Amino acid sequence: MEKLLPRFLEYVTTDTQSDPYSKTTPSTEKQWDLAKKLVLELHQIGMQEVSIDENAYIMATLPSNLDKKVPTIGFVSHFDTSPDFSGRNVKPQIIENYDGKDIVLNKLKNIVLSPDYFEDLKAYEGQTLITTDGTTLLGADDKAGIAEIITAMEYLINHPEIKHGKIRIAFTPDEEIGRGAHKFDVEKFGAEWAYTVDGSQVGELEYENFNAAKAKITITGKSVHPGYAKNKMVNAIGIANDFLSHLPPSEVPEHTMGREGFFHVHNIKGEIEQAEIELIIRDHDAVHFEARKDLLNDIKEKLNKKYGEYINLTIEDQYKNMREKVEPMFHIVEIAEEAMKSLQIEPIIKPIRGGTDGSQLSFMGLPCPNIFAGGHNFHGKYEYVPLESMEKAVKVIVKICELTAIQIR
């Protein structure tokens, strides 16, 4: 475990922010910087069949140390960080023996990580926290997962008395922009199932996620001098505002939880002659998910009748709820649950309010539940991860490998 913290700190200080507008894979050239470091490190710790392809997908093998055949399993994490918040010049702060009080992330800008607002902090009094300096995200999503997987593999290499089957690991680019599994070679990976290590608090174990789509509304207007605009100007900004007013105000991320779906408007730009709205659609229930897409089309049709044919809508599905692919192999969830319980970790089985590479991989033939990596408040300056949570994740990965080797098939 002594290598876990320095390993994680090195990863987060390497900028790997992805770009949803790029057409390349990886979407940013800087993702290669960490990818190449990871390949070198995997060689150094003794992993075999280490490879990186032309799209920066990394795979490696820990061979079985058994004389019998057991399932080949895998662990997957992503090395890109969110495009929505800066991952450049990350300066992690280490708070040892956290006292349960406010943490001043940035005194100059008066940015404070407070347990009064982020109540989860109260559970980590006395532990070691890694935080941001208040100007960037941290990158625990999902560099914590990578650090944990590599640390677990190194531990197994150094402790051959722990019996396990063949273990495959993979690190992917561009998960944060929904493309992490797009060029993943499931056949080459060769595992019967895998686990993404991409969850949040200790104990999280997830095998269902949102159905997801993204939508873009483009509105074309007509600019006319405002003094002579009656019955002539078509203000795209005004139509955009009208469109948004038809969305249910309570069905947004900040007012929903659990299995409740939402519309999330994340980008608006506009002038009189053109306005654009970008949003995402999320719902665990497939029927409700389709109804949300239908609502957007209904709004478009209604407003085009009101204003004229000025609104264009495109909707693109991103991923589906992996539950239907994991449930037929529910023993893979039960193994992870047993691993946690054997380590006195209470499993928290709940739906993911988001998606992981695992959701797409499950539909590509690699059933892939998600387990915790330990971080909190992803994608922003209040992100933090307790070191002890990362250590527990390492132990869970090791225990899953051990338990899989003794399961009766």
XYZ file of C-alpha atoms in Angstrom:
409
model
C 0.000 0.000 0.000
C 2.963 2.359 0.443
C 3.020 2.915 -3.335
C -0.686 3.688 -3.656
C -0.588 7.364 -2.692
C 2.505 8.420 -4.716
C 1.173 6.435 -7.669
C -2.164 8.252 -7.499
C -0.528 11.676 -7.074
C 1.590 11.134 -10.171
C -1.474 10.220 -12.215
C -3.616 13.190 -11.164
C -0.862 15.699 -11.908
C -0.804 14.520 -15.538
C -3.475 16.403 -17.487
C -5.757 14.013 -19.405
C -8.881 16.119 -19.944
C -10.967 14.789 -22.837
C -12.716 16.851 -25.540
C -16.244 16.010 -26.760
C -15.778 18.079 -29.917
C -12.703 16.210 -31.102
C -13.065 13.472 -33.713
C -9.866 11.622 -32.767
C -9.286 8.752 -30.342
C -8.105 9.639 -27.829
C -9.874 12.959 -28.124
C -6.864 14.882 -26.784
C -3.201 14.287 -27.509
C -2.279 14.805 -23.846
C -4.045 11.576 -22.851
C -1.102 9.782 -24.447
C 1.191 11.253 -21.770
C -0.353 9.204 -18.999
C -1.106 6.218 -21.220
C 2.595 5.794 -22.035
C 3.528 6.088 -18.356
C 1.021 3.390 -17.466
C 2.402 1.001 -20.070
C 5.912 1.460 -18.692
C 4.693 0.949 -15.141
C 2.837 -2.244 -16.016
C 6.047 -3.659 -17.462
C 7.953 -2.586 -14.355
C 5.668 -4.351 -11.876
C 5.817 -7.573 -13.868
C 2.537 -7.699 -15.783
C 2.552 -9.738 -18.987
C 1.055 -9.249 -22.453
C 1.171 -5.486 -21.954
C -0.152 -3.709 -25.041
C -1.328 -0.305 -26.178
C -3.073 0.155 -29.503
C -3.270 3.071 -31.917
C -6.194 4.548 -29.936
C -4.411 4.367 -26.544
C -6.362 1.388 -25.193
C -4.111 -0.407 -22.725
C -4.399 -4.079 -21.816
C -2.273 -6.399 -19.681
C -2.374 -9.866 -18.126
C -1.639 -11.370 -14.750
C -1.315 -15.099 -15.550
C -3.095 -17.710 -13.473
C -1.095 -19.381 -10.704
C -3.479 -22.355 -10.523
C -3.251 -25.812 -12.052
C -6.957 -25.829 -12.890
C -9.106 -23.768 -15.206
C -11.096 -20.924 -13.648
C -12.857 -17.983 -15.285
C -10.714 -15.231 -16.762
C -11.941 -11.967 -15.246
C -10.999 -8.346 -15.821
C -10.807 -4.913 -14.230
C -11.270 -1.690 -16.203
C -10.744 2.012 -15.471
C -10.388 5.146 -17.592
C -7.583 7.696 -17.569
C -9.320 10.729 -19.063
C -10.932 13.405 -16.899
C -14.085 15.431 -17.396
C -14.162 18.068 -20.147
C -16.425 20.194 -17.933
C -13.752 21.311 -15.460
C -10.046 21.965 -15.773
C -7.647 19.097 -15.179
C -4.592 21.192 -15.929
C -1.986 21.983 -13.259
C -3.696 19.835 -10.631
C -2.105 20.520 -7.251
C -3.433 17.899 -4.837
C -3.440 18.665 -1.136
C -3.019 15.950 1.501
C -5.012 16.391 4.695
C -3.742 13.933 7.290
C -5.872 12.976 10.286
C -8.820 15.046 9.061
C -10.414 16.825 12.032
C -13.980 16.841 10.714
C -14.027 20.618 10.160
C -13.955 22.924 7.133
C -11.032 22.432 4.759
C -9.776 25.630 3.150
C -8.914 24.590 -0.368
C -7.931 28.041 -1.553
C -7.581 30.873 0.929
C -7.115 33.551 -1.722
C -10.354 32.645 -3.512
C -12.198 31.680 -0.306
C -12.981 28.166 -1.552
C -13.904 25.874 1.318
C -14.746 22.179 1.406
C -17.231 22.042 4.260
C -18.967 19.083 5.956
C -21.938 21.386 6.494
C -22.527 21.272 2.722
C -20.834 17.993 1.757
C -22.110 15.752 4.547
C -20.154 12.692 3.392
C -17.027 14.345 4.777
C -18.220 13.598 8.317
C -17.606 9.882 7.751
C -13.895 10.421 7.184
C -12.801 12.126 10.371
C -9.368 10.856 11.369
C -8.531 9.693 7.847
C -6.163 11.024 5.174
C -7.940 13.027 2.482
C -6.578 14.054 -0.910
C -8.266 17.233 -2.152
C -7.831 19.841 -4.859
C -6.389 23.322 -4.356
C -9.758 24.800 -5.345
C -8.837 25.677 -8.931
C -9.122 22.331 -10.763
C -10.775 18.976 -10.402
C -8.743 16.227 -8.733
C -9.092 13.393 -11.217
C -9.973 10.607 -8.784
C -12.547 9.829 -11.473
C -10.973 7.605 -12.520
C -7.288 7.769 -11.739
C -8.099 6.382 -8.313
C -9.426 3.286 -10.066
C -6.255 2.938 -12.128
C -4.013 3.328 -9.075
C -6.070 0.735 -7.222
C -6.011 -1.823 -10.023
C -2.250 -1.516 -10.561
C -1.589 -1.670 -6.826
C -3.764 -4.787 -6.537
C -1.954 -6.470 -9.439
C 1.427 -5.636 -7.919
C 0.263 -7.073 -4.600
C -0.817 -10.328 -6.239
C 2.488 -10.566 -8.113
C 4.379 -10.134 -4.833
C 2.138 -12.593 -2.948
C 1.931 -15.754 -5.069
C 0.453 -17.616 -2.105
C -2.846 -15.918 -3.015
C -4.316 -18.189 -5.682
C -6.099 -16.678 -8.654
C -6.998 -17.367 -12.239
C -5.984 -15.316 -15.254
C -6.633 -11.634 -14.677
C -6.938 -9.098 -17.470
C -6.832 -5.336 -16.899
C -7.603 -2.465 -19.262
C -7.341 1.310 -19.154
C -9.339 3.387 -21.630
C -9.457 6.946 -22.971
C -12.492 9.180 -23.407
C -14.933 7.578 -20.964
C -16.002 11.024 -19.775
C -17.317 11.888 -23.238
C -19.133 8.589 -23.664
C -16.613 6.946 -25.983
C -14.551 4.879 -23.579
C -15.770 1.544 -24.921
C -16.267 2.521 -28.554
C -12.992 0.992 -29.723
C -12.512 -1.536 -26.941
C -11.587 -4.951 -28.367
C -13.677 -7.315 -26.225
C -12.439 -10.391 -28.073
C -8.798 -9.423 -27.530
C -9.499 -8.712 -23.853
C -10.700 -12.287 -23.517
C -12.406 -12.116 -20.122
C -15.674 -13.850 -19.221
C -16.681 -10.809 -17.214
C -15.079 -7.715 -15.736
C -15.545 -4.973 -13.173
C -15.155 -1.289 -13.778
C -13.495 0.354 -10.786
C -15.215 3.685 -11.244
C -17.660 4.156 -8.383
C -17.696 6.598 -5.499
C -18.002 5.838 -1.778
C -16.782 2.692 -0.075
C -19.134 -0.232 -0.632
C -20.747 0.898 -3.863
C -21.626 -2.040 -6.102
C -23.679 -1.208 -9.148
C -25.066 -3.253 -11.997
C -27.667 -0.901 -13.435
C -27.202 2.537 -14.911
C -29.023 5.225 -16.823
C -30.221 4.834 -20.360
C -28.541 7.825 -21.935
C -28.884 10.118 -24.920
C -27.682 13.556 -25.920
C -29.730 16.147 -27.763
C -28.922 19.298 -29.688
C -31.511 21.937 -30.514
C -30.515 24.409 -33.216
C -32.714 27.451 -33.790
C -32.353 29.697 -36.842
C -33.650 33.245 -36.502
C -33.892 36.440 -38.535
C -32.222 39.670 -37.490
C -34.054 42.926 -38.172
C -33.518 46.402 -36.709
C -35.460 46.342 -33.407
C -37.222 49.581 -34.299
C -38.799 47.935 -37.332
C -38.949 44.356 -36.117
C -42.672 43.765 -35.684
C -43.762 40.633 -37.551
C -40.307 40.435 -39.142
C -37.673 39.592 -36.492
C -37.308 35.994 -35.413
C -35.224 36.034 -32.250
C -33.540 32.636 -31.862
C -32.680 33.419 -28.247
C -36.328 33.981 -27.387
C -37.374 30.733 -29.055
C -34.631 28.895 -27.150
C -35.991 30.315 -23.914
C -39.502 29.196 -24.878
C -38.222 25.694 -25.646
C -36.566 25.396 -22.229
C -39.708 26.626 -20.474
C -41.521 23.508 -21.712
C -39.154 21.140 -19.911
C -40.384 19.890 -16.505
C -38.574 22.118 -13.981
C -38.307 19.447 -11.293
C -36.727 16.835 -13.584
C -33.182 18.149 -13.451
C -30.091 16.694 -11.749
C -30.277 19.039 -8.774
C -33.805 17.881 -7.906
C -33.593 14.129 -8.566
C -32.032 11.059 -6.959
C -32.094 7.249 -7.034
C -33.826 5.970 -10.159
C -35.383 9.343 -11.019
C -34.486 10.487 -14.513
C -33.779 13.998 -15.753
C -33.021 16.455 -18.519
C -29.712 18.260 -18.035
C -29.067 21.396 -20.069
C -25.298 21.838 -20.032
C -24.607 24.323 -22.813
C -26.477 27.274 -24.307
C -25.168 29.817 -26.779
C -26.978 32.185 -29.022
C -27.500 35.336 -31.016
C -30.601 36.636 -32.735
C -29.952 34.615 -35.898
C -28.869 31.364 -34.284
C -29.093 29.711 -30.890
C -28.027 26.267 -29.744
C -29.027 24.199 -26.726
C -27.160 21.047 -25.742
C -28.618 18.698 -23.156
C -28.461 15.121 -21.992
C -31.356 12.770 -21.269
C -31.108 10.155 -18.525
C -33.516 7.534 -17.169
C -33.133 4.039 -15.697
C -36.517 2.950 -17.038
C -36.471 2.240 -20.800
C -40.098 3.307 -21.309
C -39.620 6.588 -19.474
C -36.400 7.140 -21.396
C -38.214 6.902 -24.725
C -40.941 9.198 -23.388
C -38.329 11.838 -22.602
C -37.068 11.758 -26.173
C -40.653 11.951 -27.422
C -41.251 15.030 -25.248
C -38.386 16.880 -26.934
C -39.801 16.052 -30.353
C -43.263 17.182 -29.234
C -41.879 20.508 -28.012
C -40.074 20.999 -31.306
C -43.235 20.316 -33.311
C -45.347 22.596 -31.118
C -42.947 25.521 -31.357
C -42.379 25.083 -35.078
C -46.128 25.459 -35.516
C -46.051 28.535 -33.301
C -43.052 30.307 -34.860
C -42.484 28.593 -38.211
C -39.965 25.902 -39.154
C -37.025 27.414 -37.303
C -36.129 24.597 -34.880
C -34.021 21.538 -35.658
C -33.565 18.714 -33.135
C -31.099 15.846 -33.191
C -31.045 13.073 -30.567
C -28.261 10.509 -30.310
C -28.411 7.481 -28.021
C -25.238 7.015 -25.957
C -25.634 3.871 -23.850
C -28.233 1.571 -22.299
C -28.955 0.198 -18.844
C -26.590 -2.747 -18.376
C -28.922 -4.499 -15.935
C -30.410 -6.717 -18.640
C -26.948 -8.036 -19.513
C -25.640 -8.490 -15.968
C -28.669 -10.098 -14.313
C -28.353 -13.375 -16.273
C -24.857 -13.677 -14.744
C -25.766 -12.397 -11.309
C -23.102 -14.516 -9.643
C -20.557 -11.919 -10.760
C -22.330 -9.345 -8.580
C -22.525 -11.851 -5.743
C -18.767 -12.479 -5.890
C -18.085 -8.750 -5.477
C -20.658 -8.575 -2.685
C -19.026 -11.515 -0.896
C -15.592 -9.925 -1.325
C -16.753 -6.750 0.395
C -18.502 -8.546 3.227
C -15.431 -10.687 3.904
C -13.501 -7.435 4.404
C -16.172 -5.989 6.724
C -17.306 -3.556 4.045
C -21.068 -3.104 3.823
C -22.102 -3.416 0.156
C -24.191 -0.532 -1.143
C -26.069 -1.960 -4.108
C -27.761 0.829 -5.992
C -28.249 2.146 -9.528
C -25.546 4.326 -11.043
C -26.717 7.867 -11.651
C -24.505 8.036 -14.686
C -22.707 5.552 -16.864
C -19.397 3.776 -17.045
C -17.481 1.977 -19.732
C -19.101 -1.088 -18.215
C -22.550 -0.173 -19.474
C -21.383 -0.237 -23.085
C -19.054 -3.188 -22.559
C -21.943 -5.230 -21.164
C -23.800 -4.813 -24.449
C -20.621 -5.679 -26.337
C -20.477 -9.106 -24.671
C -18.475 -8.299 -21.529
C -20.820 -8.139 -18.502
C -19.301 -5.483 -16.312
C -20.657 -4.337 -12.917
C -19.121 -1.308 -11.255
C -17.353 -1.185 -7.883
C -16.234 1.744 -5.767
C -12.992 3.655 -6.261
C -13.530 5.898 -3.224
C -13.809 9.441 -4.551
C -16.473 12.093 -3.953
C -17.739 15.254 -5.699
C -16.361 14.301 -9.105
C -15.897 16.783 -11.945
C -15.243 19.867 -9.868
C -13.052 21.753 -7.443
C -14.626 20.089 -4.386
C -13.511 16.618 -5.445
C -11.683 14.548 -2.838
C -10.792 10.950 -2.047
C -9.878 9.343 1.295
C -6.691 7.286 1.103
C -8.269 4.630 3.311
C -11.097 4.218 0.792
C -8.576 3.609 -1.960
C -6.827 1.010 0.195
C -10.147 -0.775 0.707
C -10.740 -0.796 -3.040
C -7.359 -2.488 -3.557
C -8.299 -5.162 -1.028
C -11.673 -5.749 -2.714
C -10.004 -6.234 -6.105
C -7.578 -8.755 -4.615
C -10.388 -10.571 -2.819
C -12.523 -10.773 -5.994
C -9.591 -12.430 -7.765
C -9.181 -14.863 -4.880
C -12.881 -15.724 -4.570
C -13.321 -16.234 -8.323
C -10.596 -18.881 -8.177
C -12.525 -20.961 -5.627
C -16.041 -20.587 -7.046
C -17.715 -23.858 -8.057
C -18.579 -23.567 -11.728
